[in-house]
Coordinates of C-alpha atoms in Angstrom, one line a residue:
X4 CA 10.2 -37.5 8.6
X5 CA 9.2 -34.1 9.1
X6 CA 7.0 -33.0 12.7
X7 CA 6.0 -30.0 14.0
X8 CA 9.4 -28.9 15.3
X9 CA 10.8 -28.4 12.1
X10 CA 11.5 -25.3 10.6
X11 CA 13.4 -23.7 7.5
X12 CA 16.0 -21.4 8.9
X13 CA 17.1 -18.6 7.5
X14 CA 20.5 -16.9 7.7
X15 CA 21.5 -14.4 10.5
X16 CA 23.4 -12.5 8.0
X17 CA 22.4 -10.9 4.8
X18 CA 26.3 -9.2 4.0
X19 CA 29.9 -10.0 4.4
X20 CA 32.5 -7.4 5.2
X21 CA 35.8 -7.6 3.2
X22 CA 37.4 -4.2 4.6
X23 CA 35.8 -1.5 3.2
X24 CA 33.5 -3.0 0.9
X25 CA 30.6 -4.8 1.7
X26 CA 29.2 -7.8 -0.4
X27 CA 25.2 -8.0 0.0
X28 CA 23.9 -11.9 -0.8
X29 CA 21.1 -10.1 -2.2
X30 CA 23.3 -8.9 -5.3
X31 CA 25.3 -12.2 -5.7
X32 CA 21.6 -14.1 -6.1
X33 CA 20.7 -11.6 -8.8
X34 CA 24.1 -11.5 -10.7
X35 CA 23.8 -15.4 -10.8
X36 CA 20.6 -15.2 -11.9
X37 CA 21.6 -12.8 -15.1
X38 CA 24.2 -15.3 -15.7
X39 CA 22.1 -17.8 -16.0
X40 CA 19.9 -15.8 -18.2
X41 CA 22.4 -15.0 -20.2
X42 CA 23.5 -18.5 -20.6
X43 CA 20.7 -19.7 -21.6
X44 CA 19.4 -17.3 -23.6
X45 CA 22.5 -17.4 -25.5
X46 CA 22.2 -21.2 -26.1
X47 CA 18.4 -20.3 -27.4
X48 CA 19.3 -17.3 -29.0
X49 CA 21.5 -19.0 -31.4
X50 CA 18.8 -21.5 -32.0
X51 CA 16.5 -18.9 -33.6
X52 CA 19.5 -17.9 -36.0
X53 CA 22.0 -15.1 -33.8
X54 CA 24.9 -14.8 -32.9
X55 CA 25.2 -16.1 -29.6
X56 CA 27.5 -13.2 -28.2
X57 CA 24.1 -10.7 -28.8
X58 CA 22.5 -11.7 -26.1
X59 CA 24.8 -10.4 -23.7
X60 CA 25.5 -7.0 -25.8
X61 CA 21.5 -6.7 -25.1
X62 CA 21.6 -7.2 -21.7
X63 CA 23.9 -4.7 -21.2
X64 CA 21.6 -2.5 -22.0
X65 CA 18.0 -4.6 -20.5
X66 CA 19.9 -5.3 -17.3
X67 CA 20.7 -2.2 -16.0
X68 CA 17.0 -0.8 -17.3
X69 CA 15.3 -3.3 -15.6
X70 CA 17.5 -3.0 -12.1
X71 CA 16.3 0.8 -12.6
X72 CA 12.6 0.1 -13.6
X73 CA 12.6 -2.7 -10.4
X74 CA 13.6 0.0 -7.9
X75 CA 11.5 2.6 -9.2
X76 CA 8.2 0.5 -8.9
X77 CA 8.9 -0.5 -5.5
X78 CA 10.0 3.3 -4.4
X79 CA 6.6 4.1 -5.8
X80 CA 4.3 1.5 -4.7
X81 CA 6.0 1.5 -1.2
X82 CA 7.0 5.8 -0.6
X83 CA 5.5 5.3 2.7
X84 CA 9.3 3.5 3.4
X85 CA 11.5 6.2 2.3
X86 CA 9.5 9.6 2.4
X87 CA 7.9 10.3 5.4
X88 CA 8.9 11.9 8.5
X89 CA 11.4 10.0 10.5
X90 CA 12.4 7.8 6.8
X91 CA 15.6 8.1 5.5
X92 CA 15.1 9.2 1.8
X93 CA 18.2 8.5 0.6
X94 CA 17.5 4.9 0.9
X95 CA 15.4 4.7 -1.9
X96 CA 18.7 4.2 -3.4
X97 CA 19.7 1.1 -1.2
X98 CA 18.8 -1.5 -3.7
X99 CA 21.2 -3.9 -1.5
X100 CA 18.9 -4.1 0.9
X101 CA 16.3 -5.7 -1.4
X102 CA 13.4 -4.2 -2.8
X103 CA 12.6 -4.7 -6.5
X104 CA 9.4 -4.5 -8.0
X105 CA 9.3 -7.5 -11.0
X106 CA 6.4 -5.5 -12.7
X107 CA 8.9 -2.5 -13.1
X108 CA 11.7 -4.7 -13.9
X109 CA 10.3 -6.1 -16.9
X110 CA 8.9 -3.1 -18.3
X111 CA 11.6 -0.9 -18.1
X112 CA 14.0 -4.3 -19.4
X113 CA 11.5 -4.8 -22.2
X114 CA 12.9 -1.1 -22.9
X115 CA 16.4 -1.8 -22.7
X116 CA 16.0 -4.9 -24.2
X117 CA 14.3 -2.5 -27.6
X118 CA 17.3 0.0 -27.4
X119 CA 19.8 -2.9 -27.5
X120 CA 17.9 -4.9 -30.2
X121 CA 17.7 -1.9 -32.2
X122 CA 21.4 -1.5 -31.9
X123 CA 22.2 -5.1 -33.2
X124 CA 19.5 -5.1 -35.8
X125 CA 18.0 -8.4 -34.5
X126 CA 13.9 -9.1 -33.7
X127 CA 12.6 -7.9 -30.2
X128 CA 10.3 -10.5 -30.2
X129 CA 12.5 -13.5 -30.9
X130 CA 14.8 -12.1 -28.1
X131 CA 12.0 -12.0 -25.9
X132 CA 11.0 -15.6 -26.6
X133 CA 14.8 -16.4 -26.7
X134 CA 15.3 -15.6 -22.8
X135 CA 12.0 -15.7 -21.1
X136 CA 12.7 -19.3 -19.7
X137 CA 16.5 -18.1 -18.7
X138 CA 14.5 -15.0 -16.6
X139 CA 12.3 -17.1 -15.1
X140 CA 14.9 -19.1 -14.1
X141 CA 17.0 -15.6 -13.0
X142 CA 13.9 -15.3 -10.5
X143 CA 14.4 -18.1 -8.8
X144 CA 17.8 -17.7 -8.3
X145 CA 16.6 -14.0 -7.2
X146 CA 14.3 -15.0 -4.4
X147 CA 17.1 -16.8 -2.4
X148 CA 18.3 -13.2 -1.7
X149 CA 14.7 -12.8 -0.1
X150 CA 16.1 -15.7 2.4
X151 CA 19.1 -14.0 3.2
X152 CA 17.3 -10.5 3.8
X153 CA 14.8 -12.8 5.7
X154 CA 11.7 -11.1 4.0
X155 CA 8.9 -12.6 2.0
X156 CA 7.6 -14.7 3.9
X157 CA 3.9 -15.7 4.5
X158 CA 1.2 -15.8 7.1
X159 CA 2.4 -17.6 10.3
X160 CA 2.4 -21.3 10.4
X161 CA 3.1 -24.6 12.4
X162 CA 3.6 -26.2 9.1
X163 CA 6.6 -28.5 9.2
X164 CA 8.3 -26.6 6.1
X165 CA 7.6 -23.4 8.3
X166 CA 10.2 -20.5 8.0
X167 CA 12.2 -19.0 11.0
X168 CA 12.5 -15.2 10.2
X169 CA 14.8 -12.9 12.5
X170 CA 14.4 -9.7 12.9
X171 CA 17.5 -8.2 10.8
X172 CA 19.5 -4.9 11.1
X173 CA 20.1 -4.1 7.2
X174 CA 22.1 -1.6 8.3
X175 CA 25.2 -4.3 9.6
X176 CA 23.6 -6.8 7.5
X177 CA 23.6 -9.1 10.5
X178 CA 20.1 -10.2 12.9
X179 CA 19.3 -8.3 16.2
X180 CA 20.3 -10.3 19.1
X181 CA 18.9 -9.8 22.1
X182 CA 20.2 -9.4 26.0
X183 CA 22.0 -13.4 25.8
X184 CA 23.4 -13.0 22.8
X185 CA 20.8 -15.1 20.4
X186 CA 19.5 -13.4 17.1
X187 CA 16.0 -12.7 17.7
X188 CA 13.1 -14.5 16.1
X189 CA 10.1 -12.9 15.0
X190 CA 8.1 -16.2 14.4
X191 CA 7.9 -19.1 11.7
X192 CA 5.6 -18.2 8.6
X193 CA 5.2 -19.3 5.1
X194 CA 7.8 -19.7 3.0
X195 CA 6.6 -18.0 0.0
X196 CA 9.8 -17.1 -1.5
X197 CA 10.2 -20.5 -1.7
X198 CA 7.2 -21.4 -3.3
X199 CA 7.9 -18.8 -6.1
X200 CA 11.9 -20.1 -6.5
X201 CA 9.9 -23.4 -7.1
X202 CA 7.1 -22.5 -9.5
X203 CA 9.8 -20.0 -11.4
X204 CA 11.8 -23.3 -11.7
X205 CA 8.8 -25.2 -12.9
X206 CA 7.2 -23.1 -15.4
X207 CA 10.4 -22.1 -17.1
X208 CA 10.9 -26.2 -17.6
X209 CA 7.7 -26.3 -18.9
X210 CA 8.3 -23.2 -21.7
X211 CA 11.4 -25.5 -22.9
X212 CA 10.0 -28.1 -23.5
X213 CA 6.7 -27.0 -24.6
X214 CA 9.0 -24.8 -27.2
X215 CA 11.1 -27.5 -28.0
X216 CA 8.1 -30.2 -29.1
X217 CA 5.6 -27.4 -30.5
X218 CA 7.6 -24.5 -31.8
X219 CA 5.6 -21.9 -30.2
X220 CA 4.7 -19.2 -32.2
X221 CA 6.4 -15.7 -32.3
X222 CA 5.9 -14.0 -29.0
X223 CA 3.7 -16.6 -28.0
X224 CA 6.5 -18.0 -25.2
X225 CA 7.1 -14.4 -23.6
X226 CA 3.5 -14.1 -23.2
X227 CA 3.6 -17.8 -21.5
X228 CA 6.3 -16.6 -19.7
X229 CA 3.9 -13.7 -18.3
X230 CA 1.2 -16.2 -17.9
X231 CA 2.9 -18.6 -16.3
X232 CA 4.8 -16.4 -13.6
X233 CA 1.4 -14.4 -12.8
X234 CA -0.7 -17.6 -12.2
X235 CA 1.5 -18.1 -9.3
X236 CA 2.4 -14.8 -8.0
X237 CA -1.5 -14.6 -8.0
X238 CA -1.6 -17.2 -5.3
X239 CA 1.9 -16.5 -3.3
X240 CA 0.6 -13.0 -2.8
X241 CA -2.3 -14.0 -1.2
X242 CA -0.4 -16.1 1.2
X243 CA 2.1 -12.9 2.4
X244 CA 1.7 -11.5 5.6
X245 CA 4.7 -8.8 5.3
X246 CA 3.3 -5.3 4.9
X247 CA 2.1 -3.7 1.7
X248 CA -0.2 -1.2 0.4
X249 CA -3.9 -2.4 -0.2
X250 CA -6.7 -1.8 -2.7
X251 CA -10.3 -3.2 -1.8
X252 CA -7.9 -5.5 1.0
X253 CA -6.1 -6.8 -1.6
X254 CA -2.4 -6.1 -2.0
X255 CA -1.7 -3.7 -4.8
X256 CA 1.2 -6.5 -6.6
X257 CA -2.1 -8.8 -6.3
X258 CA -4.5 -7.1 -8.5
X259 CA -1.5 -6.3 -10.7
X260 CA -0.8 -10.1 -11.1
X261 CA -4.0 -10.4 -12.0
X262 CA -4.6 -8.4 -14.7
X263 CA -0.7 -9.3 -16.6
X264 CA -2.0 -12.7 -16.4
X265 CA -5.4 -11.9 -17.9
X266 CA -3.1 -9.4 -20.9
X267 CA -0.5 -13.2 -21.0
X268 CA -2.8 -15.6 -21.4
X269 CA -4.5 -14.0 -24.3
X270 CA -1.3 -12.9 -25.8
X271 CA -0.8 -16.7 -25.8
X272 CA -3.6 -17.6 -27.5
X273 CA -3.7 -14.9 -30.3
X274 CA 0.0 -15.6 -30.8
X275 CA 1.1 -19.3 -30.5
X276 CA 0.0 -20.1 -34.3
X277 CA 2.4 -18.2 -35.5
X278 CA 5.4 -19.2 -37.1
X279 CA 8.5 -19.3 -35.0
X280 CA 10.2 -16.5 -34.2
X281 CA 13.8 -15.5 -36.0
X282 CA 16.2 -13.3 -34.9
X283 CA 16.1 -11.5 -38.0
X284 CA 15.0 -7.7 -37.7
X285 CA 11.1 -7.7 -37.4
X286 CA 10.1 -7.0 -41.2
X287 CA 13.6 -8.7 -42.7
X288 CA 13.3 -10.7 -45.2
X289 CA 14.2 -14.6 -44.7
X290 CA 15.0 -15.6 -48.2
X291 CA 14.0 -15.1 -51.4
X292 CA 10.9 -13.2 -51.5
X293 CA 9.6 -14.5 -48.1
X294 CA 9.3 -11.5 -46.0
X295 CA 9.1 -12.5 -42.3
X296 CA 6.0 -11.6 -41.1
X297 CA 5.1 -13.9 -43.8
X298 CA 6.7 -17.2 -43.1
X299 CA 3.9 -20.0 -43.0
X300 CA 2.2 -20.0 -39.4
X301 CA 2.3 -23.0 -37.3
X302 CA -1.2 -24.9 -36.4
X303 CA -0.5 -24.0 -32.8
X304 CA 0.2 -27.2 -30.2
X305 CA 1.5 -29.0 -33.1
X306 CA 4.8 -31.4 -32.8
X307 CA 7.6 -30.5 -34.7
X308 CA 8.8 -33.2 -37.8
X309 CA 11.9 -34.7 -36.9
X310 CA 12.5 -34.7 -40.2
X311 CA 12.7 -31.3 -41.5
X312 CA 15.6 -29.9 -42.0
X313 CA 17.3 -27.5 -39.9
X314 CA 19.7 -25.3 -39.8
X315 CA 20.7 -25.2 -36.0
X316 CA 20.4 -27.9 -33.8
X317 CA 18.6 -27.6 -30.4
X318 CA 20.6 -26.3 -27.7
X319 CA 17.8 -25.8 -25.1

């Protein structure tokens, strides 16, 4: 049973040295999280009708916009870190060392994600639907390398789940330690990267299945997706401690949350009666004079019959 003298810890190092090159555990939770995506989204992908090998030509493009996008809304929300006197500007570029703004990130991967759709001729929506659990699940994956950079934490707490953070040198990639040797500890706090891994790992269960039983209408899962992941981030925010710019005391990724939930959630509901989305280019036309923007909507929260026929099997 737990008591009052337990404590998550979190890892003294955030890097391992092979000679010259230094491997950042930051980067290895992301890059399993995009395979994951990729895995998945591949499996869902050829659900809706593609070729399973687009995914990944897509996110070859949508990965590398939404790295970009990431860093460039936390370099702007946060300049205060890299462009002021005494900062080192140049680290702006030190994605290793975490910092990646998820608002950012999905924008500018929405982007990529429409350059490399366009270049395979397949429906931006239906991609979007086809991969949104897979990215939630990325997330999770994405928010371990918060543990190893020992950030994201919460307010302080005697909770028995509490989280031991050190105060960490990013430039070895190893903890402080002070005059006996120990890594020093800054104190025991919420683990809210924990609690998003967790409700990433929830709500992307719930989109499968909810897809799989109802057939969620075209775009209608992405905009769960938004929902879903907002709802949360709402709350977690409120419970961080670590420093961040305010508006009205509230921290800017806060109201931000907020209002992408409010734009989800009625994306959701204007959306999920529609028919299922295709990976067929938006417009194409499905078969013989049924365009499909035109393919009979769904009646929303509906089961799918077991009996109709189909023409690729669930691989969820």
């Amino acid at each position: 049973m737990l008591d009052n003298d337990s404590f998550i810890p979190s890892p003294t190092v955030s890097a391992i040295h092979l000679g010259p090159l230094t491997v950042h555990f930051y980067a290895l939770c992301i890059m399993a999280g995009i395979a994951v995506a990729v895995w998945l989204g591949s499996r869902r992908w050829a659900d809706r009708g593609g070729d399973a090998g687009q995914v990944l030509d897509i996110c070859l493009w949508a990965v590398p916009a939404g790295i970009v996008g990431g860093r460039i809304y936390h370099v702007v929300t946060d300049p205060e870190l890299y462009f002021v006197p005494g900062a080192n500007p140049w680290n702006a570029f030190a994605i290793w060392d975490g910092g990646l703004g998820i608002w950012g990130a999905i924008a500018l991967g929405c982007f990529g994600a429409w350059i490399g759709c366009r270049r395979s001729n397949v429906s931006l929506i239906a991609f979007l639907d086809a991969v949104a659990p897979g990215v939630l699940f990325a997330q999770a994956l994405g928010r371990w390398g918060n543990w190893f950079n020992n950030e994201l934490y919460g307010d302080p707490t005697t909770l028995p789940w509490k989280l031991q953070i050190h105060q960490m040198d990013y430039a070895t990639g190893s903890a402080l330690t002070n005059a006996s040797g120990a890594p020093v500890v800054l104190g025991y706090f919420q683990p809210t990267f924990l609690y998003e891994s967790l409700w990433c790992v929830a709500v992307g269960f719930l989109i499968l299945y909810l897809d799989r039983r109802f057939s969620l209408g075209a775009g209608s899962v992405f905009a769960l997706y938004v929902a879903g992941y907002t709802a949360g981030r709402f709350a977690f925010e409120l419970m961080r401690s670590d420093y961040a710019n305010l508006i009205l005391g509230l921290r800017v990724n806060t109201w931000v949350a907020a209002l992408i939930f409010l734009a989800g959630a009625a994306g959701f509901v204007l959306l999920f009666r529609r028919g299922r989305s295709v990976a067929l280019p938006d417009g194409a036309r499905i078969d013989a004079g049924v365009d499909a923007d035109e393919q009979p909507p769904s009646s929303g929260l509906r089961p799918k019959q077991e009996s109709a026929p189909r023409e690729h099997a669930d691989a969820e």
